[in-house]
């Protein structure tokens, strides 16, 4: 299933279009384009990266991000854009700063990469939600994680219902985000890509450092008083 991101810039009438996949199983072909030096695995390699430069020449996530970085690197993050995101089921539209659109796009690309750590986010890519708010990100991250625990428990494994694994995963993701930020910093003339990564980093850090407080904010929506609700009457 492909997802199309269309960036329309009303100021000058230009347009940038990016098509990506919501799910992908095959490895990227390194011969399709010339990989930039900053995509090499040993360039600002993540401190927690399980890959070895003896076996892998290029960082999978950086290779997938390179086309986006090259297309948008000279544009400022505050530049206004009319963004249209088209999936197989529906279409999303929003007039906003370039940064917000790129945050959604780069989050999708990162979750769909062959990076061994980012691959844990693949279910999030499968249910991709453009322009997600902080609350929506927490809801989807926690809901996705708990659904995985449900499947594990039904397969005879022990489920993590206290979300300890989710916090640990997002700590790992923060290390990846920081290293990717250093990579992208090398290639950027403007600040759009950098701001997009930083805002994505902020979402991930909210899971690691303030998950309990973030969940408390969502609690009223799930624990509202339903005592006054009456069952539906069966019509004859």
CSV table of N, CA and C in Angstrom, one decimal, residues 64-229:
chain,number,residue,atom,x,y,z
A,64,UNK,N,17.0,5.5,3.3
A,64,UNK,CA,15.5,5.8,3.0
A,64,UNK,C,15.2,7.2,3.2
A,65,UNK,N,15.9,7.9,4.1
A,65,UNK,CA,15.6,9.3,4.3
A,65,UNK,C,16.3,10.3,3.4
A,66,UNK,N,17.4,9.8,2.7
A,66,UNK,CA,18.2,10.6,1.8
A,66,UNK,C,17.3,11.4,0.8
A,67,UNK,N,16.4,10.8,0.0
A,67,UNK,CA,15.7,11.5,-1.0
A,67,UNK,C,14.9,12.7,-0.4
A,68,UNK,N,14.3,12.5,0.8
A,68,UNK,CA,13.5,13.5,1.4
A,68,UNK,C,14.4,14.6,1.9
A,69,UNK,N,15.5,14.3,2.5
A,69,UNK,CA,16.5,15.3,2.9
A,69,UNK,C,16.9,16.2,1.7
A,70,UNK,N,17.2,15.5,0.6
A,70,UNK,CA,17.7,16.2,-0.5
A,70,UNK,C,16.7,17.1,-1.2
A,71,UNK,N,15.4,16.7,-1.1
A,71,UNK,CA,14.3,17.5,-1.7
A,71,UNK,C,14.0,18.7,-0.9
A,72,UNK,N,14.1,18.6,0.4
A,72,UNK,CA,13.6,19.6,1.3
A,72,UNK,C,14.7,20.4,2.1
A,73,UNK,N,16.0,20.0,1.9
A,73,UNK,CA,17.0,20.5,2.8
A,73,UNK,C,17.2,22.0,2.7
A,74,UNK,N,16.8,22.7,1.6
A,74,UNK,CA,17.0,24.1,1.5
A,74,UNK,C,15.8,24.9,1.9
A,75,UNK,N,14.8,24.3,2.4
A,75,UNK,CA,13.5,25.0,2.7
A,75,UNK,C,13.4,25.2,4.2
A,76,UNK,N,13.0,26.4,4.7
A,76,UNK,CA,12.8,26.6,6.1
A,76,UNK,C,11.6,25.9,6.7
A,77,UNK,N,11.7,25.5,7.9
A,77,UNK,CA,10.6,24.8,8.6
A,77,UNK,C,9.4,25.5,8.7
A,78,UNK,N,9.4,26.9,8.8
A,78,UNK,CA,8.2,27.7,9.0
A,78,UNK,C,7.5,28.0,7.6
A,79,UNK,N,8.1,27.5,6.5
A,79,UNK,CA,7.4,27.8,5.2
A,79,UNK,C,6.1,27.1,5.2
A,80,UNK,N,5.0,27.9,4.8
A,80,UNK,CA,3.7,27.4,4.8
A,80,UNK,C,3.4,26.5,3.6
A,81,UNK,N,2.7,25.5,3.8
A,81,UNK,CA,2.4,24.5,2.7
A,81,UNK,C,1.0,24.0,2.9
A,82,UNK,N,0.3,23.7,1.8
A,82,UNK,CA,-1.0,23.0,1.8
A,82,UNK,C,-0.6,21.5,1.5
A,83,UNK,N,-0.8,20.7,2.5
A,83,UNK,CA,-0.3,19.3,2.5
A,83,UNK,C,-1.5,18.4,2.3
A,84,UNK,N,-1.4,17.5,1.3
A,84,UNK,CA,-2.4,16.5,1.1
A,84,UNK,C,-1.7,15.1,1.2
A,85,UNK,N,-2.3,14.3,2.1
A,85,UNK,CA,-1.8,12.9,2.3
A,85,UNK,C,-2.9,11.9,1.8
A,86,UNK,N,-2.5,11.1,0.8
A,86,UNK,CA,-3.5,10.2,0.2
A,86,UNK,C,-3.1,8.8,0.5
A,87,UNK,N,-4.0,8.0,1.2
A,87,UNK,CA,-3.8,6.6,1.4
A,87,UNK,C,-4.8,5.8,0.6
A,88,UNK,N,-4.8,4.5,0.7
A,88,UNK,CA,-5.7,3.7,0.0
A,88,UNK,C,-7.1,3.9,0.4
A,89,UNK,N,-7.3,4.2,1.8
A,89,UNK,CA,-8.6,4.3,2.3
A,89,UNK,C,-9.2,5.7,2.4
A,90,UNK,N,-8.3,6.8,2.5
A,90,UNK,CA,-8.8,8.1,2.8
A,90,UNK,C,-7.8,9.2,2.4
A,91,UNK,N,-8.2,10.4,2.6
A,91,UNK,CA,-7.3,11.5,2.2
A,91,UNK,C,-7.3,12.5,3.4
A,92,UNK,N,-6.1,13.0,3.7
A,92,UNK,CA,-5.9,14.0,4.8
A,92,UNK,C,-5.4,15.3,4.2
A,93,UNK,N,-5.9,16.5,4.7
A,93,UNK,CA,-5.4,17.8,4.2
A,93,UNK,C,-5.2,18.7,5.4
A,94,UNK,N,-4.1,19.5,5.3
A,94,UNK,CA,-3.9,20.5,6.3
A,94,UNK,C,-3.0,21.6,5.8
A,95,UNK,N,-3.3,22.8,6.1
A,95,UNK,CA,-2.4,24.0,5.7
A,95,UNK,C,-1.6,24.3,7.0
A,96,UNK,N,-0.3,24.1,6.9
A,96,UNK,CA,0.5,24.2,8.1
A,96,UNK,C,1.9,24.5,7.7
A,97,UNK,N,2.8,24.6,8.7
A,97,UNK,CA,4.2,24.8,8.4
A,97,UNK,C,4.8,23.5,7.9
A,98,UNK,N,5.8,23.6,7.0
A,98,UNK,CA,6.5,22.5,6.4
A,98,UNK,C,7.0,21.5,7.4
A,99,UNK,N,7.4,22.0,8.6
A,99,UNK,CA,7.9,21.1,9.6
A,99,UNK,C,6.9,20.0,10.0
A,100,UNK,N,5.7,20.4,10.2
A,100,UNK,CA,4.7,19.4,10.7
A,100,UNK,C,4.5,18.3,9.7
A,101,UNK,N,4.4,18.7,8.4
A,101,UNK,CA,4.2,17.7,7.3
A,101,UNK,C,5.4,16.8,7.2
A,102,UNK,N,6.6,17.3,7.3
A,102,UNK,CA,7.8,16.5,7.3
A,102,UNK,C,7.9,15.6,8.5
A,103,UNK,N,7.5,16.0,9.6
A,103,UNK,CA,7.5,15.2,10.8
A,103,UNK,C,6.7,13.9,10.6
A,104,UNK,N,5.5,14.1,10.0
A,104,UNK,CA,4.7,12.9,9.7
A,104,UNK,C,5.3,12.0,8.6
A,105,UNK,N,5.8,12.6,7.6
A,105,UNK,CA,6.4,11.9,6.5
A,105,UNK,C,7.7,11.1,7.0
A,106,UNK,N,8.6,11.8,7.7
A,106,UNK,CA,9.8,11.2,8.1
A,106,UNK,C,9.5,10.1,9.2
A,107,UNK,N,8.5,10.3,10.0
A,107,UNK,CA,8.1,9.3,10.9
A,107,UNK,C,7.7,8.0,10.2
A,108,UNK,N,6.9,8.2,9.2
A,108,UNK,CA,6.5,7.0,8.4
A,108,UNK,C,7.7,6.3,7.7
A,109,UNK,N,8.6,7.1,7.2
A,109,UNK,CA,9.7,6.4,6.5
A,109,UNK,C,10.6,5.7,7.5
A,110,UNK,N,10.8,6.3,8.7
A,110,UNK,CA,11.7,5.7,9.7
A,110,UNK,C,11.0,4.4,10.2
A,111,UNK,N,9.7,4.4,10.4
A,111,UNK,CA,9.0,3.3,10.9
A,111,UNK,C,9.0,2.1,9.9
A,112,UNK,N,9.2,2.5,8.7
A,112,UNK,CA,9.1,1.5,7.6
A,112,UNK,C,10.5,1.0,7.1
A,113,UNK,N,11.6,1.5,7.8
A,113,UNK,CA,12.9,1.2,7.3
A,113,UNK,C,13.3,-0.2,7.8
A,114,UNK,N,14.5,-0.6,7.4
A,114,UNK,CA,15.0,-1.9,7.8
A,114,UNK,C,15.9,-1.8,8.9
A,115,UNK,N,16.0,-0.7,9.6
A,115,UNK,CA,16.7,-0.5,10.8
A,115,UNK,C,16.2,-1.5,11.9
A,116,UNK,N,17.1,-2.3,12.5
A,116,UNK,CA,16.6,-3.3,13.5
A,116,UNK,C,15.8,-2.7,14.6
A,117,UNK,N,16.1,-1.5,15.0
A,117,UNK,CA,15.4,-0.8,16.1
A,117,UNK,C,14.1,-0.2,15.7
A,118,UNK,N,14.2,0.6,14.6
A,118,UNK,CA,13.0,1.3,14.0
A,118,UNK,C,12.0,0.3,13.5
A,119,UNK,N,12.4,-0.9,13.2
A,119,UNK,CA,11.4,-1.9,12.7
A,119,UNK,C,10.3,-2.2,13.7
A,120,UNK,N,10.6,-1.9,15.0
A,120,UNK,CA,9.6,-2.1,16.1
A,120,UNK,C,8.4,-1.2,15.9
A,121,UNK,N,8.6,-0.1,15.1
A,121,UNK,CA,7.5,0.8,14.8
A,121,UNK,C,6.7,0.5,13.6
A,122,UNK,N,6.9,-0.7,13.0
A,122,UNK,CA,6.2,-1.0,11.7
A,122,UNK,C,4.7,-1.0,11.9
A,123,UNK,N,4.2,-1.5,13.0
A,123,UNK,CA,2.7,-1.5,13.2
A,123,UNK,C,2.2,0.0,13.2
A,124,UNK,N,3.0,0.9,13.6
A,124,UNK,CA,2.6,2.3,13.6
A,124,UNK,C,2.5,2.8,12.1
A,125,UNK,N,3.4,2.3,11.3
A,125,UNK,CA,3.4,2.7,9.9
A,125,UNK,C,2.1,2.1,9.2
A,126,UNK,N,1.8,0.9,9.6
A,126,UNK,CA,0.6,0.2,9.1
A,126,UNK,C,-0.7,1.0,9.3
A,127,UNK,N,-0.7,1.7,10.5
A,127,UNK,CA,-1.9,2.5,10.8
A,127,UNK,C,-1.5,4.0,10.8
A,128,UNK,N,-0.8,4.4,9.9
A,128,UNK,CA,-0.2,5.8,9.8
A,128,UNK,C,-1.3,6.8,9.9
A,129,UNK,N,-1.0,7.8,10.8
A,129,UNK,CA,-1.9,8.9,11.0
A,129,UNK,C,-1.1,10.2,10.8
A,130,UNK,N,-1.3,10.9,9.7
A,130,UNK,CA,-0.6,12.2,9.5
A,130,UNK,C,-1.0,13.3,10.5
A,131,UNK,N,-0.1,14.2,10.7
A,131,UNK,CA,-0.4,15.3,11.6
A,131,UNK,C,-0.8,15.0,13.0
A,132,UNK,N,-0.4,13.8,13.5
A,132,UNK,CA,-0.9,13.4,14.8
A,132,UNK,C,-0.5,14.4,15.9
A,133,UNK,N,-1.4,14.6,16.9
A,133,UNK,CA,-1.1,15.4,18.0
A,133,UNK,C,-0.3,14.6,19.1
A,134,UNK,N,0.1,15.2,20.1
A,134,UNK,CA,0.8,14.5,21.2
A,134,UNK,C,-0.1,13.5,21.8
A,135,UNK,N,-1.4,13.8,22.0
A,135,UNK,CA,-2.3,12.8,22.6
A,135,UNK,C,-2.5,11.7,21.7
A,136,UNK,N,-2.7,11.9,20.4
A,136,UNK,CA,-2.9,10.9,19.4
A,136,UNK,C,-1.7,10.0,19.3
A,137,UNK,N,-0.5,10.5,19.4
A,137,UNK,CA,0.7,9.7,19.3
A,137,UNK,C,0.8,8.8,20.5
A,138,UNK,N,0.5,9.3,21.7
A,138,UNK,CA,0.5,8.5,22.9
A,138,UNK,C,-0.5,7.4,22.8
A,139,UNK,N,-1.7,7.7,22.4
A,139,UNK,CA,-2.8,6.8,22.3
A,139,UNK,C,-2.4,5.6,21.3
A,140,UNK,N,-1.9,6.0,20.2
A,140,UNK,CA,-1.5,5.0,19.2
A,140,UNK,C,-0.3,4.1,19.6
A,141,UNK,N,0.7,4.8,20.2
A,141,UNK,CA,1.9,4.1,20.7
A,141,UNK,C,1.5,3.0,21.8
A,142,UNK,N,0.7,3.5,22.8
A,142,UNK,CA,0.3,2.6,23.8
A,142,UNK,C,-0.6,1.5,23.3
A,143,UNK,N,-1.6,1.9,22.6
A,143,UNK,CA,-2.6,0.9,22.0
A,143,UNK,C,-1.9,-0.1,21.2
A,144,UNK,N,-1.0,0.3,20.3
A,144,UNK,CA,-0.3,-0.7,19.5
A,144,UNK,C,0.6,-1.6,20.3
A,145,UNK,N,1.2,-1.1,21.3
A,145,UNK,CA,2.1,-1.9,22.2
A,145,UNK,C,1.2,-2.9,23.0
A,146,UNK,N,0.1,-2.5,23.5
A,146,UNK,CA,-0.8,-3.4,24.3
A,146,UNK,C,-1.4,-4.5,23.4
A,147,UNK,N,-1.7,-4.1,22.2
A,147,UNK,CA,-2.2,-5.1,21.2
A,147,UNK,C,-1.2,-6.2,21.0
A,148,UNK,N,0.1,-5.8,20.9
A,148,UNK,CA,1.1,-6.8,20.7
A,148,UNK,C,1.2,-7.7,21.9
A,149,UNK,N,1.1,-7.1,23.1
A,149,UNK,CA,1.1,-8.0,24.3
A,149,UNK,C,-0.1,-9.0,24.4
A,150,UNK,N,-1.2,-8.6,23.8
A,150,UNK,CA,-2.4,-9.4,23.8
A,150,UNK,C,-2.0,-10.6,22.9
A,151,UNK,N,-1.4,-10.4,21.7
A,151,UNK,CA,-1.1,-11.5,20.8
A,151,UNK,C,0.0,-12.4,21.4
A,152,UNK,N,0.9,-11.8,22.1
A,152,UNK,CA,2.0,-12.6,22.8
A,152,UNK,C,1.4,-13.5,23.9
A,153,UNK,N,0.5,-12.9,24.7
A,153,UNK,CA,-0.1,-13.7,25.7
A,153,UNK,C,-1.0,-14.9,25.2
A,154,UNK,N,-1.6,-14.7,24.0
A,154,UNK,CA,-2.4,-15.8,23.4
A,154,UNK,C,-1.5,-16.8,22.7
A,155,UNK,N,-0.2,-16.4,22.5
A,155,UNK,CA,0.8,-17.4,22.0
A,155,UNK,C,1.6,-18.1,23.1
A,156,UNK,N,1.1,-17.9,24.3
A,156,UNK,CA,1.8,-18.5,25.5
A,156,UNK,C,2.9,-17.8,26.1
A,157,UNK,N,3.2,-16.5,25.6
A,157,UNK,CA,4.2,-15.7,26.1
A,157,UNK,C,3.7,-14.8,27.2
A,158,UNK,N,4.6,-14.3,28.0
A,158,UNK,CA,4.2,-13.3,29.1
A,158,UNK,C,4.0,-11.9,28.5
A,159,UNK,N,2.9,-11.4,28.7
A,159,UNK,CA,2.6,-10.0,28.3
A,159,UNK,C,3.1,-8.9,29.2
A,160,UNK,N,3.5,-7.8,28.7
A,160,UNK,CA,4.0,-6.7,29.5
A,160,UNK,C,2.9,-5.7,29.6
A,161,UNK,N,2.1,-5.8,30.6
A,161,UNK,CA,0.9,-4.9,30.8
A,161,UNK,C,1.2,-3.6,31.5
A,162,UNK,N,2.4,-3.5,32.1
A,162,UNK,CA,2.8,-2.3,32.8
A,162,UNK,C,3.6,-1.4,31.9
A,163,UNK,N,3.7,-1.7,30.6
A,163,UNK,CA,4.3,-0.8,29.6
A,163,UNK,C,5.8,-0.6,29.8
A,164,UNK,N,6.5,-1.4,30.6
A,164,UNK,CA,7.9,-1.2,30.9
A,164,UNK,C,8.7,-1.4,29.6
A,165,UNK,N,8.3,-2.3,28.7
A,165,UNK,CA,9.0,-2.5,27.5
A,165,UNK,C,8.9,-1.3,26.5
A,166,UNK,N,7.7,-0.7,26.6
A,166,UNK,CA,7.4,0.5,25.7
A,166,UNK,C,8.4,1.6,26.1
A,167,UNK,N,8.5,1.9,27.4
A,167,UNK,CA,9.4,2.9,27.8
A,167,UNK,C,10.9,2.6,27.4
A,168,UNK,N,11.3,1.3,27.6
A,168,UNK,CA,12.6,0.9,27.2
A,168,UNK,C,12.8,1.1,25.7
A,169,UNK,N,11.8,0.7,24.9
A,169,UNK,CA,11.9,0.9,23.4
A,169,UNK,C,12.1,2.3,23.0
A,170,UNK,N,11.4,3.2,23.6
A,170,UNK,CA,11.5,4.6,23.3
A,170,UNK,C,12.8,5.3,23.7
A,171,UNK,N,13.4,4.7,24.8
A,171,UNK,CA,14.7,5.2,25.1
A,171,UNK,C,15.7,4.8,24.0
A,172,UNK,N,15.5,3.6,23.5
A,172,UNK,CA,16.4,3.2,22.4
A,172,UNK,C,16.1,4.1,21.1
A,173,UNK,N,14.9,4.4,20.9
A,173,UNK,CA,14.5,5.2,19.8
A,173,UNK,C,15.1,6.6,19.9
A,174,UNK,N,15.2,7.1,21.1
A,174,UNK,CA,15.8,8.4,21.3
A,174,UNK,C,17.3,8.5,20.8
A,175,UNK,N,18.0,7.4,21.1
A,175,UNK,CA,19.4,7.3,20.7
A,175,UNK,C,19.5,7.3,19.2
A,176,UNK,N,18.6,6.6,18.5
A,176,UNK,CA,18.5,6.5,17.1
A,176,UNK,C,18.2,7.9,16.5
A,177,UNK,N,17.2,8.6,17.1
A,177,UNK,CA,16.8,9.9,16.7
A,177,UNK,C,18.0,10.9,16.8
A,178,UNK,N,18.7,10.9,17.8
A,178,UNK,CA,19.8,11.8,18.0
A,178,UNK,C,20.9,11.6,17.0
A,179,UNK,N,21.2,10.3,16.7
A,179,UNK,CA,22.2,10.0,15.7
A,179,UNK,C,21.8,10.4,14.3
A,180,UNK,N,20.5,10.2,14.0
A,180,UNK,CA,19.9,10.6,12.7
A,180,UNK,C,20.0,12.1,12.5
A,181,UNK,N,19.7,12.8,13.6
A,181,UNK,CA,19.7,14.3,13.6
A,181,UNK,C,21.1,14.7,13.2
A,182,UNK,N,22.2,14.1,13.8
A,182,UNK,CA,23.5,14.5,13.4
A,182,UNK,C,23.8,14.2,12.0
A,183,UNK,N,23.3,13.1,11.4
A,183,UNK,CA,23.5,12.8,10.0
A,183,UNK,C,22.9,13.8,9.1
A,184,UNK,N,21.6,14.1,9.4
A,184,UNK,CA,20.8,15.1,8.6
A,184,UNK,C,21.4,16.5,8.7
A,185,UNK,N,22.0,16.8,9.8
A,185,UNK,CA,22.6,18.1,10.0
A,185,UNK,C,23.7,18.4,9.0
A,186,UNK,N,24.4,17.3,8.6
A,186,UNK,CA,25.4,17.5,7.6
A,186,UNK,C,24.9,17.9,6.3
A,187,UNK,N,23.7,17.4,5.9
A,187,UNK,CA,23.2,17.6,4.6
A,187,UNK,C,22.3,18.8,4.4
A,188,UNK,N,21.8,19.4,5.6
A,188,UNK,CA,20.8,20.5,5.5
A,188,UNK,C,21.4,21.9,5.3
A,189,UNK,N,20.8,22.6,4.4
A,189,UNK,CA,21.1,24.0,4.3
A,189,UNK,C,20.0,24.8,5.0
A,190,UNK,N,18.8,24.4,4.9
A,190,UNK,CA,17.7,25.0,5.6
A,190,UNK,C,17.5,24.3,6.9
A,191,UNK,N,16.3,24.5,7.6
A,191,UNK,CA,16.1,23.8,8.9
A,191,UNK,C,14.9,22.9,8.9
A,192,UNK,N,14.3,22.7,7.8
A,192,UNK,CA,13.0,21.9,7.8
A,192,UNK,C,13.2,20.5,8.3
A,193,UNK,N,14.2,19.8,7.7
A,193,UNK,CA,14.5,18.4,8.1
A,193,UNK,C,14.9,18.3,9.5
A,194,UNK,N,15.7,19.3,10.0
A,194,UNK,CA,16.2,19.2,11.4
A,194,UNK,C,15.0,19.5,12.3
A,195,UNK,N,14.1,20.4,12.0
A,195,UNK,CA,13.0,20.7,12.9
A,195,UNK,C,12.0,19.5,12.9
A,196,UNK,N,11.9,18.9,11.8
A,196,UNK,CA,11.0,17.7,11.7
A,196,UNK,C,11.5,16.6,12.6
A,197,UNK,N,12.8,16.3,12.6
A,197,UNK,CA,13.4,15.3,13.4
A,197,UNK,C,13.3,15.7,14.9
A,198,UNK,N,13.5,17.0,15.2
A,198,UNK,CA,13.5,17.4,16.6
A,198,UNK,C,12.1,17.2,17.2
A,199,UNK,N,11.0,17.6,16.4
A,199,UNK,CA,9.7,17.4,16.8
A,199,UNK,C,9.3,16.0,17.0
A,200,UNK,N,9.8,15.1,16.1
A,200,UNK,CA,9.6,13.7,16.2
A,200,UNK,C,10.3,13.2,17.5
A,201,UNK,N,11.5,13.7,17.8
A,201,UNK,CA,12.2,13.3,18.9
A,201,UNK,C,11.4,13.7,20.2
A,202,UNK,N,10.8,14.8,20.2
A,202,UNK,CA,10.0,15.3,21.3
A,202,UNK,C,8.8,14.3,21.6
A,203,UNK,N,8.2,13.8,20.6
A,203,UNK,CA,7.1,12.9,20.7
A,203,UNK,C,7.6,11.6,21.4
A,204,UNK,N,8.7,11.1,20.9
A,204,UNK,CA,9.3,9.9,21.4
A,204,UNK,C,9.7,10.0,22.9
A,205,UNK,N,10.3,11.2,23.2
A,205,UNK,CA,10.8,11.4,24.6
A,205,UNK,C,9.6,11.5,25.6
A,206,UNK,N,8.4,11.9,25.1
A,206,UNK,CA,7.3,11.9,26.0
A,206,UNK,C,6.9,10.6,26.5
A,207,UNK,N,7.2,9.5,25.7
A,207,UNK,CA,6.9,8.2,26.1
A,207,UNK,C,7.9,7.7,27.2
A,208,UNK,N,9.2,8.1,27.0
A,208,UNK,CA,10.2,7.7,27.9
A,208,UNK,C,10.2,8.4,29.2
A,209,UNK,N,10.0,9.7,29.2
A,209,UNK,CA,10.1,10.5,30.4
A,209,UNK,C,8.9,10.9,31.1
A,210,UNK,N,7.8,10.9,30.4
A,210,UNK,CA,6.5,11.4,31.0
A,210,UNK,C,5.3,10.5,30.6
A,211,UNK,N,5.5,9.2,30.4
A,211,UNK,CA,4.4,8.4,30.0
A,211,UNK,C,3.2,8.4,31.0
A,212,UNK,N,3.5,8.3,32.2
A,212,UNK,CA,2.5,8.2,33.2
A,212,UNK,C,1.6,9.5,33.2
A,213,UNK,N,2.3,10.7,33.1
A,213,UNK,CA,1.6,11.9,33.1
A,213,UNK,C,0.8,12.1,31.8
A,214,UNK,N,1.4,11.6,30.7
A,214,UNK,CA,0.6,11.7,29.4
A,214,UNK,C,-0.6,10.8,29.5
A,215,UNK,N,-0.5,9.7,30.1
A,215,UNK,CA,-1.7,8.8,30.2
A,215,UNK,C,-2.7,9.4,31.1
A,216,UNK,N,-2.3,10.1,32.2
A,216,UNK,CA,-3.3,10.7,33.0
A,216,UNK,C,-4.1,11.8,32.3
A,217,UNK,N,-3.5,12.4,31.3
A,217,UNK,CA,-4.2,13.4,30.5
A,217,UNK,C,-5.3,12.7,29.7
A,218,UNK,N,-5.1,11.5,29.3
A,218,UNK,CA,-6.0,10.8,28.5
A,218,UNK,C,-7.1,10.1,29.3
A,219,UNK,N,-6.8,9.9,30.6
A,219,UNK,CA,-7.7,9.1,31.4
A,219,UNK,C,-9.2,9.6,31.4
A,220,UNK,N,-9.5,10.9,31.5
A,220,UNK,CA,-10.9,11.3,31.5
A,220,UNK,C,-11.7,10.8,30.3
A,221,UNK,N,-11.0,10.7,29.1
A,221,UNK,CA,-11.7,10.3,27.9
A,221,UNK,C,-12.1,8.8,28.0
A,222,UNK,N,-11.4,8.0,28.8
A,222,UNK,CA,-11.7,6.6,28.9
A,222,UNK,C,-12.4,6.2,30.1
A,223,UNK,N,-12.4,7.0,31.2
A,223,UNK,CA,-13.0,6.7,32.4
A,223,UNK,C,-14.2,7.6,32.8
A,224,UNK,N,-14.8,8.1,31.8
A,224,UNK,CA,-16.0,9.0,32.0
A,224,UNK,C,-17.1,8.2,32.7
A,225,UNK,N,-17.9,8.9,33.5
A,225,UNK,CA,-19.0,8.2,34.2
A,225,UNK,C,-20.1,7.7,33.2
A,226,UNK,N,-20.3,6.4,33.1
A,226,UNK,CA,-21.3,5.9,32.2
A,226,UNK,C,-22.5,5.3,32.9
A,227,UNK,N,-22.6,5.6,34.2
A,227,UNK,CA,-23.7,5.1,35.0
A,227,UNK,C,-25.1,5.5,34.5
A,228,UNK,N,-25.2,6.6,33.9
A,228,UNK,CA,-26.5,7.1,33.5
A,228,UNK,C,-26.9,6.6,32.1
A,229,UNK,N,-26.0,5.8,31.5
A,229,UNK,CA,-26.3,5.3,30.2
A,229,UNK,C,-27.3,4.1,30.3
